[in-house]
PDB file of C-alpha atoms in Angstrom:
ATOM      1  CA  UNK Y   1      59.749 -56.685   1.299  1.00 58.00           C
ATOM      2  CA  UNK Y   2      57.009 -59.519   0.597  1.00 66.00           C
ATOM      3  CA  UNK Y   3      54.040 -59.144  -0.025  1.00 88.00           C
ATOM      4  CA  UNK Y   4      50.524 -59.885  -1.809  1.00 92.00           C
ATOM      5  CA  UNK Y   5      48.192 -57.694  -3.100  1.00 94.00           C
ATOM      6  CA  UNK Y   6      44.285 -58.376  -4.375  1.00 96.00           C
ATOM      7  CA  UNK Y   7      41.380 -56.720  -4.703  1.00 96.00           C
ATOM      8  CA  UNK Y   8      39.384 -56.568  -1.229  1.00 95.00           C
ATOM      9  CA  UNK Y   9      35.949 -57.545  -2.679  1.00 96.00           C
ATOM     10  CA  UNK Y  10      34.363 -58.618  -5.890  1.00 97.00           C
ATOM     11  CA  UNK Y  11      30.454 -58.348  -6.851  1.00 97.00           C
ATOM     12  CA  UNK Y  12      29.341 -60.718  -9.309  1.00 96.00           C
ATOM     13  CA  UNK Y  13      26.326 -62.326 -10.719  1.00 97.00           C
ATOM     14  CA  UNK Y  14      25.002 -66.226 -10.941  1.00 97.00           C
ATOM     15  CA  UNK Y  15      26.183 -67.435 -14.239  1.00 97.00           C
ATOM     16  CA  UNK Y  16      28.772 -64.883 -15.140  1.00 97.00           C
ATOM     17  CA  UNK Y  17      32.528 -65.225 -14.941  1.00 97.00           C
ATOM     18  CA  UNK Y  18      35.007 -63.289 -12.516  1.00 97.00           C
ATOM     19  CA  UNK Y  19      38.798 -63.343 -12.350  1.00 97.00           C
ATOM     20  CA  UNK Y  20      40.375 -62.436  -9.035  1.00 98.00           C
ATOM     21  CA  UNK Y  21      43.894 -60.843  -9.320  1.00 97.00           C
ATOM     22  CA  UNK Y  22      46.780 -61.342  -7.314  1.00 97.00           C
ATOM     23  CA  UNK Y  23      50.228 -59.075  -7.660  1.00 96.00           C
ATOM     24  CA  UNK Y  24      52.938 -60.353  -5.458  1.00 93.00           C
ATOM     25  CA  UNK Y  25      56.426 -59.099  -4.348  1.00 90.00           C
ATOM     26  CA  UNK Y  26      58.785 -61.332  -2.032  1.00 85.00           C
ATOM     27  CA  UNK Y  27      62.530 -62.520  -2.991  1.00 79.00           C
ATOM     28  CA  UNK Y  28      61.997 -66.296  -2.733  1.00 77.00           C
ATOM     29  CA  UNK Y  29      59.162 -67.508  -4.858  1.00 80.00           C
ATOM     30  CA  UNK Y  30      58.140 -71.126  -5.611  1.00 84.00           C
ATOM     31  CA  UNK Y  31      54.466 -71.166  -6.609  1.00 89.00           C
ATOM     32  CA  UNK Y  32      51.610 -69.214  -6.400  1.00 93.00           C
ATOM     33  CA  UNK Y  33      48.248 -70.938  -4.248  1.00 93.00           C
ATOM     34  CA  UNK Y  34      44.342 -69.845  -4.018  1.00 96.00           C
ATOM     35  CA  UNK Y  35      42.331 -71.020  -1.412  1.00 97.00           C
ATOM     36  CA  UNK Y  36      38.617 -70.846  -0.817  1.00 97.00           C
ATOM     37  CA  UNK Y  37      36.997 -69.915   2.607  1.00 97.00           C
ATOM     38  CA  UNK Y  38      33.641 -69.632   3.742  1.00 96.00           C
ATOM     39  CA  UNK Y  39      32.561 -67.469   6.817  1.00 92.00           C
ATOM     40  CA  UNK Y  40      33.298 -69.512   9.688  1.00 87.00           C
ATOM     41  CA  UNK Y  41      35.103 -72.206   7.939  1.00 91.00           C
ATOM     42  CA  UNK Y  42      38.422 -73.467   7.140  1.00 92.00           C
ATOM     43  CA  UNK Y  43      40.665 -72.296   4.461  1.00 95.00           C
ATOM     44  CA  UNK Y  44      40.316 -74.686   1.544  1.00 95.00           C
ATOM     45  CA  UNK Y  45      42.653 -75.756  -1.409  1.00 93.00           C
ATOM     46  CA  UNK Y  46      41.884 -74.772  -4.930  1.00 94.00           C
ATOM     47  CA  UNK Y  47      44.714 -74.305  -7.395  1.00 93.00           C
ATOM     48  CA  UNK Y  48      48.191 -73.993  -7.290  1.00 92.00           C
ATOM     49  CA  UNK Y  49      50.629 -72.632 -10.267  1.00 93.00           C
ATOM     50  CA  UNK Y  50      54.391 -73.290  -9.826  1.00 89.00           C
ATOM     51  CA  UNK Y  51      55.380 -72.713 -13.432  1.00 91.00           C
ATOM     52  CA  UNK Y  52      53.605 -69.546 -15.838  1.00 95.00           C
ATOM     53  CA  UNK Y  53      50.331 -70.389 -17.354  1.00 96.00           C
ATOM     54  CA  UNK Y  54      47.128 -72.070 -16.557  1.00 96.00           C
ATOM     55  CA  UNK Y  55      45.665 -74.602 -14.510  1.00 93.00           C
ATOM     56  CA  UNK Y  56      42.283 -75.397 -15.448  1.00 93.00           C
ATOM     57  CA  UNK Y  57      40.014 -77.677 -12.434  1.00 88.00           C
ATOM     58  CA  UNK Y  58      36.410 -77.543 -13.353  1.00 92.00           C
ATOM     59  CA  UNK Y  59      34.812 -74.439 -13.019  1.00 95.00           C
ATOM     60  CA  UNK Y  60      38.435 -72.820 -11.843  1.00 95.00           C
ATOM     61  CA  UNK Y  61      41.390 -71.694 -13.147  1.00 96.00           C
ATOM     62  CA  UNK Y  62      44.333 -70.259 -12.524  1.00 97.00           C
ATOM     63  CA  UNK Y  63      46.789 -68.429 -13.836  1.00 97.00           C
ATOM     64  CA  UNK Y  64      50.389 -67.522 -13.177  1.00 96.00           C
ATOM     65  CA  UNK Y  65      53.508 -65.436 -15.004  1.00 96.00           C
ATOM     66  CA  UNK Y  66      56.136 -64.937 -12.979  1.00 93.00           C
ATOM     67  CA  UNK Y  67      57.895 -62.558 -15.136  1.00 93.00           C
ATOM     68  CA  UNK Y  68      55.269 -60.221 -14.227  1.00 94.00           C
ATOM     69  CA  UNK Y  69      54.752 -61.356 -10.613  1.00 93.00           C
ATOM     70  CA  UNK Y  70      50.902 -61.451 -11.336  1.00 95.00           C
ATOM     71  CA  UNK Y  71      48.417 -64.662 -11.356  1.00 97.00           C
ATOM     72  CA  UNK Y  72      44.680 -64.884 -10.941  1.00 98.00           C
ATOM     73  CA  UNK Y  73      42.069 -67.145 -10.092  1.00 98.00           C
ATOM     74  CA  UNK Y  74      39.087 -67.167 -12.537  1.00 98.00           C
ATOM     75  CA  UNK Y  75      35.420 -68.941 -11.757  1.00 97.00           C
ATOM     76  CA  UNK Y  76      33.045 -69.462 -14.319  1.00 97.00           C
ATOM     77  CA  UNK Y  77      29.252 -70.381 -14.206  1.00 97.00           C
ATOM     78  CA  UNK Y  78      29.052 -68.750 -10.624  1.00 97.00           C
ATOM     79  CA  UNK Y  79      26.824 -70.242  -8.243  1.00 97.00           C
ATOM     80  CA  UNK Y  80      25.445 -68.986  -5.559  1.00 97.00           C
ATOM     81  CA  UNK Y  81      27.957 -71.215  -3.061  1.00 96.00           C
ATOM     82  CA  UNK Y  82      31.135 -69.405  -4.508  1.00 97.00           C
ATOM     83  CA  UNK Y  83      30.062 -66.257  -2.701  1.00 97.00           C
ATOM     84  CA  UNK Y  84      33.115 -66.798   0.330  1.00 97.00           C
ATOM     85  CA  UNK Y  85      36.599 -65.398   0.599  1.00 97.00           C
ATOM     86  CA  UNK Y  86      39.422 -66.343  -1.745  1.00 98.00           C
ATOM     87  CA  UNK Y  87      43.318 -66.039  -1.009  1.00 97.00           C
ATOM     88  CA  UNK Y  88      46.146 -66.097  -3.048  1.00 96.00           C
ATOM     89  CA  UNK Y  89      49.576 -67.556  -1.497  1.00 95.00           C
ATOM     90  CA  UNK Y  90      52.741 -67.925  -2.163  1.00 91.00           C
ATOM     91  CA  UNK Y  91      55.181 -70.872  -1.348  1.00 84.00           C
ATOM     92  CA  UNK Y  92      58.136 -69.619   0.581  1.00 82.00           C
ATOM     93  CA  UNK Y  93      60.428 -72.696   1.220  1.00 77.00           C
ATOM     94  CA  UNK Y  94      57.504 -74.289   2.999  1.00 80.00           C
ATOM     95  CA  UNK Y  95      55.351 -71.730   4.554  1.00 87.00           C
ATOM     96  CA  UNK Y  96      52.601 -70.096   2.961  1.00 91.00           C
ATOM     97  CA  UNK Y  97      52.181 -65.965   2.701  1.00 92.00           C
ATOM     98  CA  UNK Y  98      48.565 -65.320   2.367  1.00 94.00           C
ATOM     99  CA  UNK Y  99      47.248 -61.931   0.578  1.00 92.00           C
ATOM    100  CA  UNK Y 100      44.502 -60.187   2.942  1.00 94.00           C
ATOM    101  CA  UNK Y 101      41.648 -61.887   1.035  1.00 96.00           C
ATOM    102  CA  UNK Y 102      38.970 -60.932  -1.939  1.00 97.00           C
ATOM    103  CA  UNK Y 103      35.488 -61.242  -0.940  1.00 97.00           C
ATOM    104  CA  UNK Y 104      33.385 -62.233  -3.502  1.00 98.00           C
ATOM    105  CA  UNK Y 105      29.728 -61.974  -3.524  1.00 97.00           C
ATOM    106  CA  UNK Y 106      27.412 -63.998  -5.767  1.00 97.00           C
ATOM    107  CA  UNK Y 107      24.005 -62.021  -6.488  1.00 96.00           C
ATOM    108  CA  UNK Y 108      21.104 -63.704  -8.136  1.00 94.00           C
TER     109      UNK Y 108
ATOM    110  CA  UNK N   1      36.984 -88.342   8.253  1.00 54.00           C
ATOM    111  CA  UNK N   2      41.059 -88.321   7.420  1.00 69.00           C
ATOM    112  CA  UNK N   3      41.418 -84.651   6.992  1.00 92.00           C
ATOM    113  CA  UNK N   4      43.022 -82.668   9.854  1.00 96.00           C
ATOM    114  CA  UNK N   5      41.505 -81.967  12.926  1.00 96.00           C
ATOM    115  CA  UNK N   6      41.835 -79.357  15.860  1.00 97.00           C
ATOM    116  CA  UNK N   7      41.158 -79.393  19.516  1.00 97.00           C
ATOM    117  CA  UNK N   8      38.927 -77.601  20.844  1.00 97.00           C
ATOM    118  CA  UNK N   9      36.832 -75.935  18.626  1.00 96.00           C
ATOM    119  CA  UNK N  10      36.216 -72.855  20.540  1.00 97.00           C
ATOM    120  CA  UNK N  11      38.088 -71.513  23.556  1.00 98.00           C
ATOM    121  CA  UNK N  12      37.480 -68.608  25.860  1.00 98.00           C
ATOM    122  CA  UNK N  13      39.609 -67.877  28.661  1.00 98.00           C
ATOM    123  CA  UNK N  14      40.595 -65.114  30.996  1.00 97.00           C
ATOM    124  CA  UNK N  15      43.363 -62.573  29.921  1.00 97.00           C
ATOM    125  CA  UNK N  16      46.430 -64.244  32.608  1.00 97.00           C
ATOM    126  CA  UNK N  17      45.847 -67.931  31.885  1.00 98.00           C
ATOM    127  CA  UNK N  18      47.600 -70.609  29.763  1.00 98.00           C
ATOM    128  CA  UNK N  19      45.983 -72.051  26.636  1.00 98.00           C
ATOM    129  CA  UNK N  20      46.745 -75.404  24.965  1.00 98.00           C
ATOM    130  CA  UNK N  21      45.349 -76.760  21.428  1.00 98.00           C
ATOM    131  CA  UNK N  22      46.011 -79.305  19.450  1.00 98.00           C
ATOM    132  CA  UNK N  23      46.247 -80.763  16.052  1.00 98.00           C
ATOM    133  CA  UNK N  24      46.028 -83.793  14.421  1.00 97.00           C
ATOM    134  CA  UNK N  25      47.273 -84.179  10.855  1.00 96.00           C
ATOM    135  CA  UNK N  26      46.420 -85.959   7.609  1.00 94.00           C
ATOM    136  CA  UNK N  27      48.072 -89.397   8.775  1.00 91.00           C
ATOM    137  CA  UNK N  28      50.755 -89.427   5.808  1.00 88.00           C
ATOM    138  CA  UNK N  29      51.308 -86.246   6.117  1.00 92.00           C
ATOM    139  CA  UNK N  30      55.044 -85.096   7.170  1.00 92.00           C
ATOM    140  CA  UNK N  31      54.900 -80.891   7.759  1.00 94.00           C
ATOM    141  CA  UNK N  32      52.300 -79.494  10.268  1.00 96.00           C
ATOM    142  CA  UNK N  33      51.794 -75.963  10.320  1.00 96.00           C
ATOM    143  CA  UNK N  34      50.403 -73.325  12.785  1.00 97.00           C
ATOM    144  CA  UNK N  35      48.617 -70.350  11.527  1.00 97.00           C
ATOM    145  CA  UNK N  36      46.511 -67.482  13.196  1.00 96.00           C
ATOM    146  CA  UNK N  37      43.809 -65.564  11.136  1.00 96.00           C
ATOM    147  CA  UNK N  38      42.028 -62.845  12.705  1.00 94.00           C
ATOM    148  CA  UNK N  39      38.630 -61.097  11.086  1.00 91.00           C
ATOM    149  CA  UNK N  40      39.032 -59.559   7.609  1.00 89.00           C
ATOM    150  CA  UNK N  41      42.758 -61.015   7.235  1.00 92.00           C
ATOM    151  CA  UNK N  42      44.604 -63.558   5.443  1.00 94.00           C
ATOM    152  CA  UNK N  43      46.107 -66.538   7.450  1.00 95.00           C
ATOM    153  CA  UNK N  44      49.223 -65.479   9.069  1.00 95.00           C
ATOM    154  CA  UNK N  45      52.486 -68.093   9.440  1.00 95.00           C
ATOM    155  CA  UNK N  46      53.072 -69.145  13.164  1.00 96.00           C
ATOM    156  CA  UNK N  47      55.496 -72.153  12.681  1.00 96.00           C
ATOM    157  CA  UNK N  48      55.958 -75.618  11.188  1.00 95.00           C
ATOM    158  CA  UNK N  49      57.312 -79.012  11.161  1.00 95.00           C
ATOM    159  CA  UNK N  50      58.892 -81.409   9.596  1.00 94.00           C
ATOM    160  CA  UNK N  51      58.670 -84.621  11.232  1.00 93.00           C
ATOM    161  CA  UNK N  52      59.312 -84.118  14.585  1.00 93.00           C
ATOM    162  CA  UNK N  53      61.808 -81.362  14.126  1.00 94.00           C
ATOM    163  CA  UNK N  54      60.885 -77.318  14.128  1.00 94.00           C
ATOM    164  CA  UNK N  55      62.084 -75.496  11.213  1.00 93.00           C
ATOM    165  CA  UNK N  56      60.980 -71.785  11.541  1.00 92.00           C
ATOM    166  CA  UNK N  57      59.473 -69.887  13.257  1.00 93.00           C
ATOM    167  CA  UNK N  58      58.140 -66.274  12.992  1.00 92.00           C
ATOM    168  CA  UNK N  59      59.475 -63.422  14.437  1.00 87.00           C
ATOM    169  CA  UNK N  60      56.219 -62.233  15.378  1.00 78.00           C
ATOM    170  CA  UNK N  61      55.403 -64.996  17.576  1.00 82.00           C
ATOM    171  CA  UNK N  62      56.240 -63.657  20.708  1.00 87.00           C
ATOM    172  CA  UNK N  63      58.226 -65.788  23.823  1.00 92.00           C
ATOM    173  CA  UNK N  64      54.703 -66.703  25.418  1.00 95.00           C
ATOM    174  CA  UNK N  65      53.862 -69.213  22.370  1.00 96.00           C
ATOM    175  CA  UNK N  66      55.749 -72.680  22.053  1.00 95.00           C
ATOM    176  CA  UNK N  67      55.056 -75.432  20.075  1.00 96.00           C
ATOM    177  CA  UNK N  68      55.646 -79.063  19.713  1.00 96.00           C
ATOM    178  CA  UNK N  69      55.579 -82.034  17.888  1.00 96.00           C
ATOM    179  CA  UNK N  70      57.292 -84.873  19.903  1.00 91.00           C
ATOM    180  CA  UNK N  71      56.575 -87.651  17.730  1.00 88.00           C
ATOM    181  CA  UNK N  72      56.161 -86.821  14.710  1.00 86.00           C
ATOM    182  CA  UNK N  73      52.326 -87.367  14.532  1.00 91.00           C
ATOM    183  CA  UNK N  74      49.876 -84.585  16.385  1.00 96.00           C
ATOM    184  CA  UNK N  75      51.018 -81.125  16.990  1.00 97.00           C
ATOM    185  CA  UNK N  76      50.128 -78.545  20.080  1.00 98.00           C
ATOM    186  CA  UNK N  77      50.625 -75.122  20.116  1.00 97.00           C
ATOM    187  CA  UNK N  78      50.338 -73.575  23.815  1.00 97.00           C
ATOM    188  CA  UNK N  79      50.033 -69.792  24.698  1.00 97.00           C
ATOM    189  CA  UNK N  80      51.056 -68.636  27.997  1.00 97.00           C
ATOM    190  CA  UNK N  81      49.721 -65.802  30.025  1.00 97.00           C
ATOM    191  CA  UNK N  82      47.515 -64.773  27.497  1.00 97.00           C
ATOM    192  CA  UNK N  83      46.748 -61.071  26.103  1.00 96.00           C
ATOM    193  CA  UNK N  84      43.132 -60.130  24.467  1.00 96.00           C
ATOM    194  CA  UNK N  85      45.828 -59.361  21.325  1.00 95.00           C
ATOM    195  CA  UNK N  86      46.027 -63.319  21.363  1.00 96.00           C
ATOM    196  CA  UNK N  87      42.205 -63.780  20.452  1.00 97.00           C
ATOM    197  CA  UNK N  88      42.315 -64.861  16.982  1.00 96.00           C
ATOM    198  CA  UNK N  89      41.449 -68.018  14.775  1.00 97.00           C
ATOM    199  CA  UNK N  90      44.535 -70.604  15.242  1.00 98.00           C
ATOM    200  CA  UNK N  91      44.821 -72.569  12.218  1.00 97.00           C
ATOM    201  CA  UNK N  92      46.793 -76.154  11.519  1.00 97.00           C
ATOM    202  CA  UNK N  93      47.671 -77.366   8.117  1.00 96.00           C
ATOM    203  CA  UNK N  94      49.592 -80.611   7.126  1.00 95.00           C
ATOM    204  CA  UNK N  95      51.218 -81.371   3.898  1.00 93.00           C
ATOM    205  CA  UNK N  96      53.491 -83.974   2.438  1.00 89.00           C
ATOM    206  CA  UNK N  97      57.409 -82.753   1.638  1.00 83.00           C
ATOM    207  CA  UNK N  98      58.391 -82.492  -1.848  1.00 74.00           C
ATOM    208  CA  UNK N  99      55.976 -82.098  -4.958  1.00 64.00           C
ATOM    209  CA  UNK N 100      53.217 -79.360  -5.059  1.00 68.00           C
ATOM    210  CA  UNK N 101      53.219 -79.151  -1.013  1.00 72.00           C
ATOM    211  CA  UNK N 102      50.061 -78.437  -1.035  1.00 89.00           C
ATOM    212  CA  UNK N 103      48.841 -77.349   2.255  1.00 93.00           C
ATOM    213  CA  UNK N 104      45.487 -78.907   3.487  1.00 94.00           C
ATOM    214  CA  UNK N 105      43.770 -77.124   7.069  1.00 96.00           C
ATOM    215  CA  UNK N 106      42.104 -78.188   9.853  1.00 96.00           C
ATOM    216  CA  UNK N 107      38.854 -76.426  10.968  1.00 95.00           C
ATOM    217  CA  UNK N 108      40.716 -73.737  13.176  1.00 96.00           C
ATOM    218  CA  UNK N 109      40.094 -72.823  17.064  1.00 97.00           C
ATOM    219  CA  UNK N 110      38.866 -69.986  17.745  1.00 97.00           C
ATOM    220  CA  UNK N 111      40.301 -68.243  20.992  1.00 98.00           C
ATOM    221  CA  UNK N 112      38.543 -65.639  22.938  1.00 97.00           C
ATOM    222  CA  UNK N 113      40.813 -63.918  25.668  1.00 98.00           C
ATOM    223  CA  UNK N 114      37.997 -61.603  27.588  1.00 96.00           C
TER     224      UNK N 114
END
């Protein structure tokens, strides 16, 4: 079958660093996506890995090896706006295949 | 603004009636997609486009949804007779073909079916 699987929340504090898992399992794979969402809003690009190893943009990373079917998403110097929802995807021939969310929340 | 934008915002509507929304893309964009998210889940694949031209589907969607994109440019997605199952965020993305594909989404309508 396909499917995604990541933790379903995260508790972190301002300033630290937290890495989001994803494990995956689907028979057509072209590249593993995060994306951002805040309550009530739209789901919002971050990173996208199509080939094993890191992506660095700003404060975020991410991280794929598809030999192990595992990436992750890690934010550093949290603020207090990262506290939202964050989704890994993966690319299948065009659509996207969203994992059921991690919900991180940024304390003080 | 040139991101993508839906219309309406917010629908409610009576479990029986017919529902239209539509989407406008990024204008270079070539693939529109159509996505429903309900609370505490991940976006869930509807359909998409290329161009004018509908290339999947998913099985879930059930007879009562249809889509269209008759030129290419703005997309609606209609539900007919609807269920309270139906209420839901519906989400549209647009992307260009080829390269990362990255998928960039419109602000969503939400759809109450009391």
């Amino acid at each position: 079958g396909q499917s995604l699987e990541q933790p379903s929340e995260v508790t972190a504090v301002e300033g630290a660093i937290v890495q989001i898992n994803c494990t995956y399992q689907t028979s057509g794979f072209y590249g593993l996506s995060w994306y951002q969402q805040h309550d009530g809003g739209a789901p919002t690009f971050l990173s996208y890995n199509a080939l094993d190893g890191l992506e660095e943009t700003g404060r975020f990373s991410s991280f794929l090896s598809r030999s192990d079917s595992y990436g992750y998403l890690l934010l550093q110097e949290l603020q207090m706006k990262d506290s939202a929802s964050y989704f890994c995807a993966y690319n299948q021939g065009g659509k996207l295949i969203f994992g059921q969310g991690t919900e991180l929340s940024v304390k003080p | 603004d040139t991101g993508v934008s839906q219309d309406p915002r917010h629908k409610i509507t009576k479990r029986g009636q017919n529902v239209t929304f539509r989407c406008d893309p990024i204008s270079e964009h070539n693939r529109l997609y159509w996505y429903r998210q309900t609370l505490g889940q991940g976006p869930e694949f509807l359909t998409y486009f290329q161009n004018e031209a509908q290339l999947e589907k998913s099985r879930l969607l059930s007879d009562r949804f249809s889509a269209e994109r008759p030129k290419g440019s703005f997309s609606t997605l209609e539900i007919q007779r609807t269920e309270q199952g139906d209420s839901a965020m519906y989400l549209c993305a647009s992307s260009l073909a080829g390269g990362p594909d990255t998928q960039y989404f419109g602000p969503g309508t939400r759809l109450t079916v009391l």
